[in-house]
Coordinates of C-alpha atoms and ligand atoms in Angstrom, one line a residue:
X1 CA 6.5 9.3 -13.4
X2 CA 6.7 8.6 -9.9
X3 CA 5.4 5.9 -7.9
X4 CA 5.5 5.0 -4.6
X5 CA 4.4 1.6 -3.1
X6 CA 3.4 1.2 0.9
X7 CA 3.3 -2.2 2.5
X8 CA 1.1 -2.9 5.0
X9 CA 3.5 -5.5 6.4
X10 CA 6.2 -5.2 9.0
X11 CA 7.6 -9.1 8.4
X12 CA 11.0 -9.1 6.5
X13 CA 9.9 -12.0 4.3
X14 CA 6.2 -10.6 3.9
X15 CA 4.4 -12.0 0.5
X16 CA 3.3 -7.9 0.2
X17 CA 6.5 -6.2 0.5
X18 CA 8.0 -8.9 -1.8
X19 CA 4.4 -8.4 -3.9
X20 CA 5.9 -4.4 -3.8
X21 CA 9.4 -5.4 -4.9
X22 CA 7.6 -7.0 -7.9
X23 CA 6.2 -4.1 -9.1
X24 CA 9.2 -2.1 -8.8
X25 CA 10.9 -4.6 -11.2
X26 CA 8.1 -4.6 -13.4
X27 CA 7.6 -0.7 -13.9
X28 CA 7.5 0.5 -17.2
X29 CA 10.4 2.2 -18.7
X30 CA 10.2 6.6 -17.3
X31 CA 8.2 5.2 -14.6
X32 CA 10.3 4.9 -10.6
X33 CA 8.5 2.9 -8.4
X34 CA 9.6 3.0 -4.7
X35 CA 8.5 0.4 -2.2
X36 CA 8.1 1.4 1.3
X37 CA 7.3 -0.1 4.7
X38 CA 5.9 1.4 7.7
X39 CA 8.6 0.4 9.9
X40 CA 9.6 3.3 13.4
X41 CA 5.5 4.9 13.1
X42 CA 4.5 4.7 16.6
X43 CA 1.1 3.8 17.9
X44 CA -1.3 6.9 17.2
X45 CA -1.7 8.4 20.6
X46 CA -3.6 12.5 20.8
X47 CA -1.6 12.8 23.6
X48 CA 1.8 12.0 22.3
X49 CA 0.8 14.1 19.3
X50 CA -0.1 17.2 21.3
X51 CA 3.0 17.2 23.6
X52 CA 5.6 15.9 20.5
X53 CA 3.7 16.8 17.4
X54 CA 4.3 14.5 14.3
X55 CA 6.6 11.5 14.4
X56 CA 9.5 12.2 11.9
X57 CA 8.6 8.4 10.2
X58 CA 5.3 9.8 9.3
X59 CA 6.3 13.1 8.0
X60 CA 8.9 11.4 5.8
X61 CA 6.4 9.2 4.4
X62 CA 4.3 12.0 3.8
X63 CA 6.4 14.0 1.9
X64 CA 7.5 10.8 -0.1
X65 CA 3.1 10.4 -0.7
X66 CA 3.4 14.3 -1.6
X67 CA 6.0 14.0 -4.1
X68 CA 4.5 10.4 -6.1
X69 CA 2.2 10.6 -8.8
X70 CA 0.7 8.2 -7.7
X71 CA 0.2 5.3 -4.2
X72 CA -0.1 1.7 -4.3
X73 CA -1.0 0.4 -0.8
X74 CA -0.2 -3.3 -0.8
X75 CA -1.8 -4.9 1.9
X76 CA -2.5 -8.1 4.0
X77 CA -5.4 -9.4 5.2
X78 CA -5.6 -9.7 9.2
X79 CA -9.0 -10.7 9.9
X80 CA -10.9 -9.5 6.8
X81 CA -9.7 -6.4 7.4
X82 CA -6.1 -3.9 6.7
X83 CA -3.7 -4.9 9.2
X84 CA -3.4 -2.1 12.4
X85 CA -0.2 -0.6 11.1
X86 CA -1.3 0.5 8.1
X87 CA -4.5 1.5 9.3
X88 CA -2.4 3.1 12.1
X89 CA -0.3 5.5 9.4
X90 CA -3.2 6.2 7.6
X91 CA -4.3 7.9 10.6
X92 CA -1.2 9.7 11.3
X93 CA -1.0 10.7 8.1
X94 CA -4.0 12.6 8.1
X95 CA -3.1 14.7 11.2
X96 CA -3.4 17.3 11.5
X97 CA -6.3 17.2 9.9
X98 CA -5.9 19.8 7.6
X99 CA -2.7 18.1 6.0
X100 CA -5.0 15.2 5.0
X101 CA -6.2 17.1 1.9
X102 CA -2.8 18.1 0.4
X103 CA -1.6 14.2 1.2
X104 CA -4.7 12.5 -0.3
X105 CA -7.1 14.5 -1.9
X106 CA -7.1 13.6 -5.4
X107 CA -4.2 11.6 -4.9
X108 CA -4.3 8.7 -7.5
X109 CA -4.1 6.1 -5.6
X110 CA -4.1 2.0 -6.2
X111 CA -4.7 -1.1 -3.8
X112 CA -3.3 -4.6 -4.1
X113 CA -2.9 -7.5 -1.8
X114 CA -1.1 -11.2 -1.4
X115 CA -2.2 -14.0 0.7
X116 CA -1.4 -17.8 1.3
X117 CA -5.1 -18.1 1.6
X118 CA -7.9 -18.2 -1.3
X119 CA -9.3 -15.0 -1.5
X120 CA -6.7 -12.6 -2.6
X121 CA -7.1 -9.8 0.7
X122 CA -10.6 -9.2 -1.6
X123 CA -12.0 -8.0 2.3
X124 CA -9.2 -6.0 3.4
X125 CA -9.1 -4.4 0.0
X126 CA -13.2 -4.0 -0.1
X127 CA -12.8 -2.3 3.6
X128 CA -9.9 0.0 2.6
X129 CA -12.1 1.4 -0.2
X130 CA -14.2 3.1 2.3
X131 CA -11.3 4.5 4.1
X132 CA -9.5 5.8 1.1
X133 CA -12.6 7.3 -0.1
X134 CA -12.7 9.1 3.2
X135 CA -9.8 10.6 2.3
X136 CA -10.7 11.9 -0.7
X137 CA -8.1 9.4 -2.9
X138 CA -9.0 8.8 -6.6
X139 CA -9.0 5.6 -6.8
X140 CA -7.7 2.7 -9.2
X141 CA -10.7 0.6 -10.2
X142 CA -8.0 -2.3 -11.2
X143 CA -8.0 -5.1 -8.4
X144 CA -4.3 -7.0 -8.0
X145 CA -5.6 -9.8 -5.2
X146 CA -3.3 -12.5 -5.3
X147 CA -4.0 -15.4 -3.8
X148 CA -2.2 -19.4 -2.6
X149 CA 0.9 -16.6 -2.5
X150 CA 3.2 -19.2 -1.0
X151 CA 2.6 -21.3 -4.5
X152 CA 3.4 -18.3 -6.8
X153 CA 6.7 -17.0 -4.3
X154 CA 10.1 -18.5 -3.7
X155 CA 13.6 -18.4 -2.9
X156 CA 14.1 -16.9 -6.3
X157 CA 11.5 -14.4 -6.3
X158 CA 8.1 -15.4 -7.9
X159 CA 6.6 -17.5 -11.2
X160 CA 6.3 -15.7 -14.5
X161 CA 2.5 -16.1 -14.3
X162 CA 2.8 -14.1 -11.6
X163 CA 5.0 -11.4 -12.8
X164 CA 2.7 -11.2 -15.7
X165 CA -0.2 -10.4 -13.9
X166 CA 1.3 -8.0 -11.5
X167 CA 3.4 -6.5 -14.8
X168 CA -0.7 -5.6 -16.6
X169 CA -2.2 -4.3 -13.4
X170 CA 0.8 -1.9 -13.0
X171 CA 0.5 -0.9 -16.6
X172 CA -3.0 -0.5 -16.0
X173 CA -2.3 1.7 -13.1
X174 CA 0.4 3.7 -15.0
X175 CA -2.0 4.4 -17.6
X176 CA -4.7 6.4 -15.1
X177 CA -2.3 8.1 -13.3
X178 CA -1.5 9.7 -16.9
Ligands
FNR201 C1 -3.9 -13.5 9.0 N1 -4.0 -14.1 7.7 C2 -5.2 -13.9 7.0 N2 -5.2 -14.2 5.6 C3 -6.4 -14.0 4.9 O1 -6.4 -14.3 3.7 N3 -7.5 -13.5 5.5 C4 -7.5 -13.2 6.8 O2 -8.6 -12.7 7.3 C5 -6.3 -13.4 7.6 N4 -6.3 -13.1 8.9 C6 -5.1 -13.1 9.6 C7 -5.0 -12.5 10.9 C8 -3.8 -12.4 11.5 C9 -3.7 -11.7 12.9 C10 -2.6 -12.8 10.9 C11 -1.3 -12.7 11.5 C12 -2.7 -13.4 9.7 C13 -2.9 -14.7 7.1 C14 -2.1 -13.7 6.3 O3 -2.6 -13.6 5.0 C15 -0.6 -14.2 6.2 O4 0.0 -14.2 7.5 C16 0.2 -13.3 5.3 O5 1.5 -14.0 5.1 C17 0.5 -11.9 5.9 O6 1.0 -11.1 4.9 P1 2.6 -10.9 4.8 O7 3.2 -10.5 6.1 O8 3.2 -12.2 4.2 O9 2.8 -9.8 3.8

């Protein structure tokens, strides 16, 4: 099985990318788990897409989407709400708008968040629902919202309570894209 993980993060030492990595160490044995960022996907812009069509970044990440069994967006939380650049390549991704069918319709699809602060991204990941639905994703009913991340991270990665949880939510995912 093939999994592929988004982060909704640009930072290089971002809690969700290094929330990604996790998973991708945890995955089960037949399972690849790939983490990627949305790093060189330009602003969405009608015009640019009408005189250059679509940006290479986002067809590449499309075709990576096309080819999983299954997504895990992990995102922050800017403001109660998914951060612009992921919003941003959700967008792109479902131009032009009859590709946004084959890229998420039915597509089983997971969401997970990490955050210094208390709440686990529990409003960015409530708000994404209604956008993934949109797109016609099946999606994971399992929440991964990880909270006080800068307790559970360190130089050395993260705490086994931490790898444990993130280790039973993956499972759990695993098990419904199956
Ligand atoms: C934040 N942060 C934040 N955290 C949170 O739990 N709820 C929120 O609403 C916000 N809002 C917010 C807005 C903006 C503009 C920034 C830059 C940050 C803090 C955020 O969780 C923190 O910066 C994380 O470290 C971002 O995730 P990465 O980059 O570590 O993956």
């Amino acid at each position: 099985m093939k999994l592929i993980t988004v982060s909704g993060s640009l930072r290089k030492n971002s809690f969700n990318t290094r929330l990604a990595d996790l998973m991708s160490q945890a995955a089960p044995e037949g399972v690849a788990l790939e983490v990627l960022t949305l790093h060189g996907i330009p602003l969405y812009d009608g015009d640019l897409e009408e005189s250059e069509g679509i940006p290479a970044a986002v067809e590449e990440l499309r075709g990576r989407i096309k080819a999983a069994d299954g997504l895990i967006l992990v995102t922050p939380e800017y403001n109660a709400g998914i951060p612009g650049v992921l919003k941003n390549a959700l967008d792109w991704l479902t131009r032009p708008g009859e590709e946004m069918k084959p890229t998420f319709g039915g597509r089983k699809t997971a969401i997970a968040g990490a955050t210094p602060g208390a709440w686990g991204t529990a409003f960015a990941q409530a708000g994404a629902l209604i956008n993934l639905r949109q797109l016609g994703c099946e999606l994971y009913p399992g929440y991964l919202r990880v909270s006080k991340a800068s307790d559970q991270f360190d130089d050395e990665g993260a705490d086994d309570k931490l790898r444990e949880q993130v280790a039973t939510w993956l499972e759990g995912f695993v098990s419904f894209v199956r």
